[in-house]
XYZ file of C-alpha atoms in Angstrom:
378
model
C -6.798 -12.008 0.846
C -5.295 -13.883 3.752
C -3.166 -16.175 1.620
C -0.418 -13.578 1.415
C -0.317 -13.474 5.209
C -0.413 -17.185 5.928
C 1.419 -18.502 2.862
C 3.782 -15.785 1.623
C 5.758 -16.229 -1.560
C 8.837 -14.516 -0.180
C 10.372 -13.879 3.232
C 13.024 -11.721 4.838
C 15.487 -13.311 7.217
C 16.842 -11.387 10.180
C 20.162 -12.017 11.865
C 19.236 -10.569 15.253
C 16.180 -9.154 17.049
C 17.367 -5.594 16.371
C 17.736 -5.887 12.593
C 14.131 -5.202 11.762
C 14.136 -2.411 9.205
C 17.319 -2.304 7.168
C 17.311 -1.672 3.425
C 17.367 -4.811 1.282
C 21.094 -5.207 0.687
C 22.002 -4.907 4.356
C 19.946 -7.945 5.412
C 21.649 -11.281 5.838
C 20.060 -14.641 5.081
C 21.601 -16.313 8.082
C 19.153 -17.650 10.662
C 19.677 -17.446 14.382
C 17.613 -19.027 17.134
C 15.974 -16.660 19.556
C 15.602 -17.514 23.239
C 12.316 -19.042 24.265
C 9.798 -16.738 25.847
C 7.737 -18.376 28.557
C 4.283 -17.026 29.279
C 2.481 -18.803 32.078
C 4.654 -21.875 31.594
C 4.072 -22.170 27.833
C 7.234 -21.978 25.696
C 6.920 -19.638 22.737
C 9.383 -18.897 19.939
C 8.872 -15.599 18.041
C 9.295 -15.594 14.276
C 12.776 -14.829 12.989
C 11.411 -14.099 9.518
C 8.658 -11.782 8.430
C 6.604 -12.695 5.337
C 5.379 -10.092 2.916
C 3.443 -10.165 -0.306
C 5.539 -9.555 -3.433
C 2.686 -7.274 -4.563
C 3.159 -4.895 -1.632
C 3.049 -1.290 -2.866
C 6.341 0.523 -2.247
C 5.488 4.028 -3.445
C 3.650 6.973 -1.936
C 5.085 9.952 -3.821
C 2.054 12.129 -4.552
C 1.662 15.326 -6.536
C 1.714 17.607 -3.495
C 4.891 15.855 -2.275
C 6.714 16.789 -5.474
C 5.329 20.337 -5.447
C 6.226 20.797 -1.780
C 9.791 19.623 -2.373
C 10.170 22.073 -5.261
C 8.883 24.968 -3.133
C 11.219 24.044 -0.282
C 14.183 24.185 -2.635
C 13.161 27.697 -3.704
C 12.846 28.825 -0.072
C 16.144 27.518 1.285
C 18.024 30.742 0.610
C 15.429 32.847 2.466
C 15.331 30.940 5.785
C 17.824 30.892 8.647
C 17.055 27.445 10.056
C 15.507 24.190 8.886
C 13.838 21.976 11.484
C 13.674 18.427 10.106
C 11.305 16.126 11.972
C 11.712 12.359 12.123
C 9.681 9.808 14.060
C 11.688 8.443 16.993
C 10.076 5.002 16.501
C 11.573 4.805 12.989
C 14.715 6.971 13.107
C 16.155 5.495 9.911
C 12.976 4.745 7.977
C 11.653 8.307 8.465
C 14.819 9.823 6.999
C 14.179 11.335 3.578
C 17.370 11.362 1.454
C 15.759 13.942 -0.865
C 16.216 16.533 1.881
C 19.973 15.991 1.934
C 20.294 17.555 -1.508
C 17.323 19.933 -1.480
C 18.027 21.593 1.870
C 21.776 22.106 1.607
C 23.219 25.495 2.472
C 21.292 26.241 5.669
C 21.679 25.300 9.314
C 19.530 22.286 10.123
C 18.481 20.612 13.345
C 17.071 17.095 13.510
C 14.094 16.756 15.856
C 13.010 13.219 16.714
C 9.315 13.535 17.459
C 6.956 11.228 19.383
C 9.691 10.140 21.768
C 6.969 9.317 24.315
C 5.671 6.594 21.968
C 9.048 4.934 21.455
C 9.819 3.793 24.980
C 8.463 4.008 28.497
C 11.902 5.091 29.700
C 14.134 7.131 27.391
C 17.141 5.171 26.195
C 19.996 7.656 26.692
C 22.488 5.364 24.957
C 20.308 5.270 21.837
C 19.895 9.049 21.886
C 23.633 9.565 22.126
C 24.192 7.211 19.187
C 21.665 9.129 17.090
C 23.453 12.385 17.923
C 26.723 10.923 16.640
C 24.976 9.860 13.417
C 24.024 13.438 12.598
C 27.053 15.389 13.782
C 27.649 18.308 13.336
C 23.866 18.915 13.158
C 22.092 19.496 16.456
C 19.766 16.630 17.452
C 16.820 17.075 19.819
C 14.140 14.656 21.059
C 10.601 15.871 21.443
C 7.222 15.038 22.853
C 5.125 17.984 21.656
C 3.082 17.786 24.892
C 6.206 18.291 27.025
C 6.925 21.993 27.466
C 10.570 21.331 28.345
C 11.196 19.525 25.056
C 9.532 22.296 23.074
C 11.449 24.987 24.966
C 14.777 23.448 23.900
C 13.770 23.827 20.250
C 12.617 27.409 20.858
C 15.934 28.233 22.553
C 17.900 26.887 19.591
C 15.737 28.842 17.139
C 16.216 32.049 19.128
C 19.968 31.553 19.240
C 20.012 31.184 15.440
C 17.771 34.230 14.968
C 19.911 36.441 17.194
C 23.017 35.437 15.242
C 21.285 36.347 11.960
C 20.067 39.673 13.419
C 17.421 40.546 10.824
C 15.442 43.737 11.420
C 12.249 42.217 9.998
C 12.568 38.925 11.889
C 13.820 35.464 10.998
C 12.059 32.871 8.883
C 12.486 29.163 9.544
C 11.139 26.057 7.796
C 9.842 22.808 9.310
C 10.042 19.684 7.092
C 9.743 15.913 7.308
C 8.078 12.774 6.004
C 4.250 12.622 6.070
C 2.649 12.515 9.528
C 5.837 12.633 11.599
C 4.325 15.347 13.803
C 5.409 18.594 12.109
C 2.110 20.442 12.528
C 1.640 19.304 16.135
C 5.151 20.493 16.954
C 4.554 23.817 15.200
C 1.430 24.437 17.301
C 3.368 23.645 20.489
C 6.229 25.942 19.449
C 3.709 28.744 18.929
C 2.120 28.131 22.346
C 5.402 27.915 24.267
C 7.097 30.694 22.310
C 4.295 33.287 22.261
C 1.720 32.117 24.787
C -0.973 31.801 22.109
C -3.195 28.719 22.471
C -4.801 29.112 19.044
C -3.858 26.325 16.642
C -1.889 27.674 13.695
C -1.674 24.374 11.797
C -4.294 21.685 11.224
C -3.337 18.274 12.591
C -4.680 14.781 11.950
C -4.023 11.091 12.470
C -3.503 10.401 8.777
C -0.810 11.802 6.448
C -1.665 14.492 3.917
C -3.384 17.045 6.170
C -0.860 19.724 5.168
C -0.691 19.825 1.354
C 1.078 23.097 0.597
C 3.640 25.498 2.015
C 1.899 27.633 4.628
C 2.447 31.256 5.574
C 4.789 31.998 8.448
C 3.543 31.387 11.998
C 5.006 33.520 14.773
C 6.737 31.335 17.378
C 8.762 34.036 19.140
C 8.389 37.748 19.851
C 11.941 38.493 20.970
C 13.645 37.886 18.684
C 10.909 37.830 16.065
C 10.699 34.374 14.437
C 8.247 33.012 11.878
C 8.068 29.268 11.291
C 6.754 27.967 7.960
C 4.888 24.646 7.849
C 5.300 22.347 4.835
C 3.635 19.202 3.462
C 5.145 15.883 4.408
C 7.302 14.573 1.568
C 7.734 10.872 0.812
C 10.435 9.479 -1.475
C 9.632 8.360 -5.043
C 10.682 4.773 -4.451
C 10.944 2.704 -1.288
C 13.345 -0.147 -2.203
C 12.588 -2.212 0.881
C 9.022 -3.350 1.640
C 10.024 -3.765 5.278
C 10.705 -0.026 5.495
C 7.366 0.675 3.824
C 5.615 -1.443 6.448
C 7.467 0.345 9.263
C 6.315 3.717 7.946
C 2.780 2.395 7.494
C 2.731 1.056 11.044
C 3.590 4.436 12.575
C 1.111 6.262 10.300
C 3.371 7.868 7.672
C 1.471 6.068 4.897
C -2.261 6.313 4.288
C -4.130 3.328 5.752
C -5.859 2.671 2.420
C -2.586 2.020 0.607
C -1.506 -1.217 2.307
C -3.565 -4.142 3.659
C -4.355 -3.465 7.303
C -3.985 -7.146 8.152
C -0.428 -7.104 6.800
C 0.355 -4.014 8.897
C -1.137 -5.683 11.975
C 0.902 -8.817 11.262
C 4.044 -6.703 11.107
C 3.070 -5.205 14.473
C 2.588 -8.706 15.910
C 6.031 -9.692 14.609
C 7.622 -6.803 16.524
C 5.582 -7.225 19.696
C 6.558 -10.889 19.920
C 10.230 -9.938 19.785
C 9.746 -7.373 22.549
C 7.107 -8.804 24.907
C 4.259 -11.129 23.803
C 2.414 -10.472 27.058
C 1.440 -7.043 25.659
C -1.634 -8.626 24.040
C -2.314 -11.280 26.708
C -5.775 -9.818 27.393
C -6.877 -11.111 23.980
C -4.831 -14.225 23.189
C -1.846 -16.290 24.382
C 1.435 -15.704 22.492
C 1.031 -16.525 18.818
C 2.738 -15.944 15.481
C -0.586 -16.238 13.648
C -2.160 -12.832 13.040
C -5.525 -14.355 12.087
C -5.768 -16.141 15.436
C -5.007 -12.895 17.268
C -7.486 -10.884 15.187
C -10.289 -13.411 15.668
C -9.744 -13.550 19.429
C -9.468 -9.764 19.724
C -12.619 -9.244 17.644
C -14.580 -11.537 19.960
C -13.169 -9.879 23.074
C -13.973 -6.365 21.854
C -17.292 -7.101 20.130
C -16.071 -6.377 16.598
C -18.333 -8.946 14.985
C -20.472 -9.233 11.860
C -23.854 -10.918 11.710
C -23.742 -14.420 13.087
C -20.778 -13.617 15.328
C -18.226 -13.645 12.490
C -15.097 -11.655 13.479
C -14.560 -8.384 11.587
C -10.850 -8.799 10.844
C -10.169 -5.544 8.945
C -11.614 -3.238 11.598
C -9.926 -5.255 14.349
C -6.580 -4.932 12.582
C -7.130 -1.172 12.283
C -7.972 -1.016 15.998
C -4.794 -2.863 17.035
C -2.618 -0.682 14.795
C -4.207 2.494 16.183
C -3.501 1.330 19.727
C 0.179 0.877 18.898
C 0.295 4.313 17.292
C -1.124 5.844 20.459
C 1.342 4.003 22.706
C -1.195 1.641 24.290
C 0.003 -1.553 22.605
C 3.713 -1.348 23.296
C 6.300 1.413 23.047
C 9.405 0.434 21.133
C 11.640 1.430 18.229
C 11.097 -0.482 14.977
C 14.440 0.305 13.301
C 17.849 -1.070 14.116
C 19.725 1.471 16.248
C 22.717 -0.684 17.152
C 26.338 0.277 16.616
C 27.078 0.497 12.898
C 23.402 0.563 11.843
C 23.705 4.042 10.338
C 26.649 3.087 8.142
C 24.891 -0.078 6.941
C 21.730 1.883 6.171
C 23.505 4.588 4.128
C 25.543 2.005 2.224
C 22.442 -0.006 1.336
C 20.510 3.132 0.456
C 23.200 4.189 -2.024
C 23.028 0.786 -3.684
C 19.266 0.939 -4.141
C 18.963 4.271 -5.936
C 16.448 4.597 -8.755
C 16.108 7.453 -11.194
C 13.080 9.729 -10.913
C 11.972 8.799 -14.428
C 12.191 5.086 -13.668
C 10.341 5.665 -10.393
C 7.551 7.538 -12.177
C 7.128 4.722 -14.695
C 7.026 2.094 -11.970
C 4.609 4.097 -9.784
C 2.302 4.659 -12.767
C 2.311 0.928 -13.471
C 1.624 0.058 -9.809
C -1.322 2.438 -9.653
C -2.788 1.091 -12.891
C -2.507 -2.465 -11.559
C -4.105 -1.403 -8.257
C -7.092 0.091 -10.133
C -7.551 -3.106 -12.131
C -7.500 -5.194 -8.933
C -9.972 -2.833 -7.266
C -12.377 -3.061 -10.185
C -12.025 -6.851 -10.266
C -12.758 -7.054 -6.527
C -15.867 -4.932 -7.031
C -17.147 -7.310 -9.674
C -16.819 -10.350 -7.398
């Protein structure tokens, strides 16, 4: 199982520390040397390439995703505003191009959620760049625990509702990729907008908690506004395994779909390019995920009989700490000047028909079942 981590068959090459999640055709094969990082006098060079297994699954388009997308399309004409949520840690990777076609014809605001997990100090330059990407749409940045952030979204919704001036109240729809924080935001909007502390939407740490279009939840009394929750919708085909790993790292993909050690290795790759001292309590700077997992398992007591490190559970623990903001707060995608244009251009060149995607997904799932059965027989 570890051979794909230590001895990969293929690698991606990155031209700069910021180019960490571009679609396939936008990546260059040119190498550059990164500056040495010195920790306690020991020189350390982070990897400039990230290995991945050629067998990495690149699909997560489930039945309730397709059904949810169809229902959204039917509802567009009956709502005044669409609130699209994206994870601030993966501003490009958490964009769903299916929404661009499905949700046309209604005002839309882009809300970047989990901003508190992306950086200790908000990068105003990055936020301004993201606003330019989405003009003329309004762009807001939200930590659902921050009342001021939530109030800005409420104010925008109320402005839209007053302009529509419906006697029976306004209906609005909240959408996004799986587990980008839609339900948590909806609950906060209800609390700030109406004063109610009762949860209106179920939340969870894994994607797939919301599986169908919900009934409207009141988020404002004056004017009267109902917000409709929706299931997170993935795309049928993820052309770039790096993007799939980024989404898996932030929790948009079910943990059971990809190897946790590969996700933890991808986390290590990013941490080393930001600040290797983040994990200094467990191990000196290293590019070897197995070394880090073994040391962390011993330090935290995650051991099997005989003191053998439990690598899978340790990998899950490290990934969960990043997701909660304990093991570094940084953006995984490239947000430099021109990144948006490169992303859209590459995305257009990697399109796949729905029928072709369905055939490929069916084949991947069949192969996964065969491998699972074979592993059970060993």
